[in-house]
Each structure stands twice: as structure tokens, then as C-alpha cells.
PDB file of C-alpha atoms in Angstrom:
ATOM      1  CA  LYS U 123       3.971 -21.687 -11.300  1.00 63.00           C
ATOM      2  CA  GLY U 124       1.387 -19.092 -11.903  1.00 75.00           C
ATOM      3  CA  ALA U 125       1.201 -15.340 -12.839  1.00 81.00           C
ATOM      4  CA  ASP U 126       3.445 -12.933 -11.729  1.00 86.00           C
ATOM      5  CA  VAL U 127       0.976 -11.038  -8.832  1.00 87.00           C
ATOM      6  CA  ASN U 128       3.575  -8.078  -9.109  1.00 87.00           C
ATOM      7  CA  ALA U 129       3.244  -7.436 -13.153  1.00 85.00           C
ATOM      8  CA  LYS U 130       2.686  -4.307 -14.660  1.00 81.00           C
ATOM      9  CA  LYS U 131       1.315  -4.015 -18.017  1.00 76.00           C
ATOM     10  CA  ASP U 132       3.414  -1.693 -20.294  1.00 71.00           C
ATOM     11  CA  SER U 133       5.669   0.718 -17.888  1.00 67.00           C
ATOM     12  CA  TYR U 134       7.135   1.314 -14.221  1.00 62.00           C
ATOM     13  CA  SER U 135       4.294   3.649 -13.683  1.00 67.00           C
ATOM     14  CA  ASP U 136       1.696   0.868 -14.435  1.00 80.00           C
ATOM     15  CA  PRO U 137      -0.236  -0.042 -11.394  1.00 86.00           C
ATOM     16  CA  THR U 138       0.229  -3.765 -10.053  1.00 89.00           C
ATOM     17  CA  ALA U 139      -2.525  -5.929  -9.460  1.00 91.00           C
ATOM     18  CA  LEU U 140      -2.641  -4.749  -5.427  1.00 93.00           C
ATOM     19  CA  PHE U 141      -2.681  -0.711  -6.389  1.00 92.00           C
ATOM     20  CA  ILE U 142      -5.699  -2.363  -8.775  1.00 91.00           C
ATOM     21  CA  ALA U 143      -7.104  -3.914  -6.455  1.00 92.00           C
ATOM     22  CA  LEU U 144      -6.673  -1.257  -3.135  1.00 92.00           C
ATOM     23  CA  ARG U 145      -8.525   2.065  -4.986  1.00 88.00           C
ATOM     24  CA  ARG U 146     -11.094  -0.292  -6.055  1.00 89.00           C
ATOM     25  CA  GLY U 147     -11.541  -1.160  -1.949  1.00 86.00           C
ATOM     26  CA  ASP U 148     -11.416  -5.415  -2.652  1.00 92.00           C
ATOM     27  CA  LEU U 149      -9.967  -6.144   0.487  1.00 94.00           C
ATOM     28  CA  GLY U 150     -10.685 -10.085  -0.474  1.00 96.00           C
ATOM     29  CA  ILE U 151      -8.141  -9.688  -3.252  1.00 95.00           C
ATOM     30  CA  LEU U 152      -5.593  -7.669  -1.513  1.00 95.00           C
ATOM     31  CA  LYS U 153      -5.388 -10.771   0.799  1.00 95.00           C
ATOM     32  CA  LEU U 154      -4.732 -13.413  -1.881  1.00 95.00           C
ATOM     33  CA  LEU U 155      -2.657 -10.908  -3.757  1.00 94.00           C
ATOM     34  CA  ILE U 156      -1.041 -10.714  -0.249  1.00 94.00           C
ATOM     35  CA  LYS U 157      -1.009 -14.708   0.217  1.00 93.00           C
ATOM     36  CA  LYS U 158       0.598 -14.743  -3.112  1.00 92.00           C
ATOM     37  CA  GLY U 159       3.871 -12.914  -2.440  1.00 92.00           C
ATOM     38  CA  ALA U 160       2.479  -9.350  -3.507  1.00 93.00           C
ATOM     39  CA  ASP U 161       4.666  -7.031  -2.969  1.00 92.00           C
ATOM     40  CA  MET U 162       3.458  -4.373  -0.459  1.00 89.00           C
ATOM     41  CA  LYS U 163       6.453  -2.365  -0.675  1.00 88.00           C
ATOM     42  CA  ALA U 164       6.316  -1.301  -4.331  1.00 88.00           C
ATOM     43  CA  VAL U 165       5.309   2.468  -5.514  1.00 87.00           C
ATOM     44  CA  ASP U 166       3.329   3.639  -8.302  1.00 86.00           C
ATOM     45  CA  GLY U 167       4.316   6.159 -10.878  1.00 83.00           C
ATOM     46  CA  ASP U 168       3.958   8.667  -8.046  1.00 86.00           C
ATOM     47  CA  GLY U 169       6.424   7.336  -5.683  1.00 87.00           C
ATOM     48  CA  TRP U 170       3.249   6.127  -3.075  1.00 89.00           C
ATOM     49  CA  THR U 171       2.657   2.552  -1.736  1.00 90.00           C
ATOM     50  CA  ALA U 172       0.198   0.999  -1.178  1.00 90.00           C
ATOM     51  CA  LEU U 173       0.076   1.843   2.608  1.00 89.00           C
ATOM     52  CA  MET U 174       0.517   5.262   1.972  1.00 90.00           C
ATOM     53  CA  ILE U 175      -3.019   4.980   0.105  1.00 90.00           C
ATOM     54  CA  ALA U 176      -4.749   3.473   2.801  1.00 90.00           C
ATOM     55  CA  MET U 177      -3.463   5.967   5.025  1.00 88.00           C
ATOM     56  CA  GLN U 178      -4.562   8.855   2.477  1.00 88.00           C
ATOM     57  CA  GLU U 179      -8.007   7.504   1.902  1.00 87.00           C
ATOM     58  CA  GLY U 180      -8.571   6.392   5.251  1.00 86.00           C
ATOM     59  CA  HIS U 181      -8.747   2.465   4.414  1.00 88.00           C
ATOM     60  CA  SER U 182      -8.843   1.462   8.196  1.00 88.00           C
ATOM     61  CA  GLU U 183      -9.256  -2.351   6.898  1.00 91.00           C
ATOM     62  CA  VAL U 184      -6.358  -1.857   4.389  1.00 90.00           C
ATOM     63  CA  ILE U 185      -4.339  -0.477   6.955  1.00 88.00           C
ATOM     64  CA  LYS U 186      -4.468  -3.267   9.049  1.00 89.00           C
ATOM     65  CA  LEU U 187      -4.055  -5.953   6.426  1.00 92.00           C
ATOM     66  CA  PHE U 188      -0.863  -4.472   6.090  1.00 89.00           C
ATOM     67  CA  GLN U 189      -0.200  -4.152   9.703  1.00 87.00           C
ATOM     68  CA  GLU U 190      -0.786  -8.200  10.149  1.00 89.00           C
ATOM     69  CA  ASN U 191       1.210  -8.975   7.562  1.00 89.00           C
ATOM     70  CA  ASP U 192       4.464  -6.754   7.311  1.00 79.00           C
ATOM     71  CA  LYS U 193       5.919  -6.597  10.589  1.00 71.00           C
ATOM     72  CA  SER U 194       7.706  -2.763   9.615  1.00 68.00           C
ATOM     73  CA  VAL U 195       4.365  -1.134   9.860  1.00 68.00           C
ATOM     74  CA  GLY U 196       3.705  -0.051  13.307  1.00 63.00           C
ATOM     75  CA  PRO U 197       0.769  -0.449  15.419  1.00 63.00           C
ATOM     76  CA  ASN U 198      -0.309   2.779  15.227  1.00 60.00           C
ATOM     77  CA  ALA U 199      -0.284   3.382  11.578  1.00 57.00           C
ATOM     78  CA  HIS U 200      -3.944   4.114  11.562  1.00 52.00           C
ATOM     79  CA  LYS U 201      -3.654   7.007  13.732  1.00 54.00           C
ATOM     80  CA  ASN U 202      -1.595   8.969  11.505  1.00 51.00           C
ATOM     81  CA  SER U 203      -1.698  10.949   8.341  1.00 47.00           C
ATOM     82  CA  VAL U 204       0.759  10.214   5.424  1.00 45.00           C
ATOM     83  CA  PHE U 205       1.764  13.636   5.593  1.00 42.00           C
ATOM     84  CA  GLY U 206       2.011  13.852   9.030  1.00 44.00           C
ATOM     85  CA  ILE U 207       4.490  10.698   9.295  1.00 45.00           C
ATOM     86  CA  PHE U 208       7.063  11.301   5.864  1.00 43.00           C
ATOM     87  CA  PRO U 209       8.852  14.213   5.716  1.00 37.00           C
ATOM     88  CA  LYS U 210       8.154  17.131   4.264  1.00 37.00           C
ATOM     89  CA  ALA U 211       9.465  18.249   0.773  1.00 40.00           C
ATOM     90  CA  SER U 212      12.138  20.130   2.277  1.00 40.00           C
ATOM     91  CA  GLY U 213      13.514  17.685   4.557  1.00 42.00           C
ATOM     92  CA  SER U 214      12.432  18.453   7.120  1.00 39.00           C
ATOM     93  CA  THR U 215      10.454  15.792   9.450  1.00 40.00           C
ATOM     94  CA  LYS U 216       8.354  18.589  11.422  1.00 40.00           C
TER      95      LYS U 216
END
């Protein structure tokens, strides 16, 4: 069967391979991990998804990859900042 692409080293806060590849900017590894079933909706220890990180850091190729592989990612995701599309801490959506 192979290795679990969603495995974490020790704890909840440890990153999965998807987050490590994202932080390294390795698009080839990201594509492979997604093809092998990496959870694109997983969150890191701070509650961020890989897509949120890609948007915050302006990784347009990663955003496009997520759009192609996850139909819940809208076509204009690359135009939004993380803080522009998620509710503020107060609960406001403006």
C-alpha cells in the first residue's frame, strides 16, 4: 500500500508532507502528494490550511493546483487575501 501521505511525525501540530512541500515551494512534490491522496483540507498547528498559506504567501501556482484538484476552491481564490475571505476574530465577515 505504501506510506501514509497524511502522516505526522509526533503530534497534532507537526506538519504533513503537504505543508513541508508547500513551505519549500516544491510544486512537483505537491502534485505527487495530491495525486497520492494528500488531504488538501488538513490544518497545521495554527489552524491554517495549505491553501490559506499559499494565498497569504502569494503562491499562484499552488493556488491553481488546488483549484484544479479541489472543486470547492473558487476560480478567484488567487485574488483574495486570507484575511479578506475569512471572518475576522470578532465574527464579522466585513
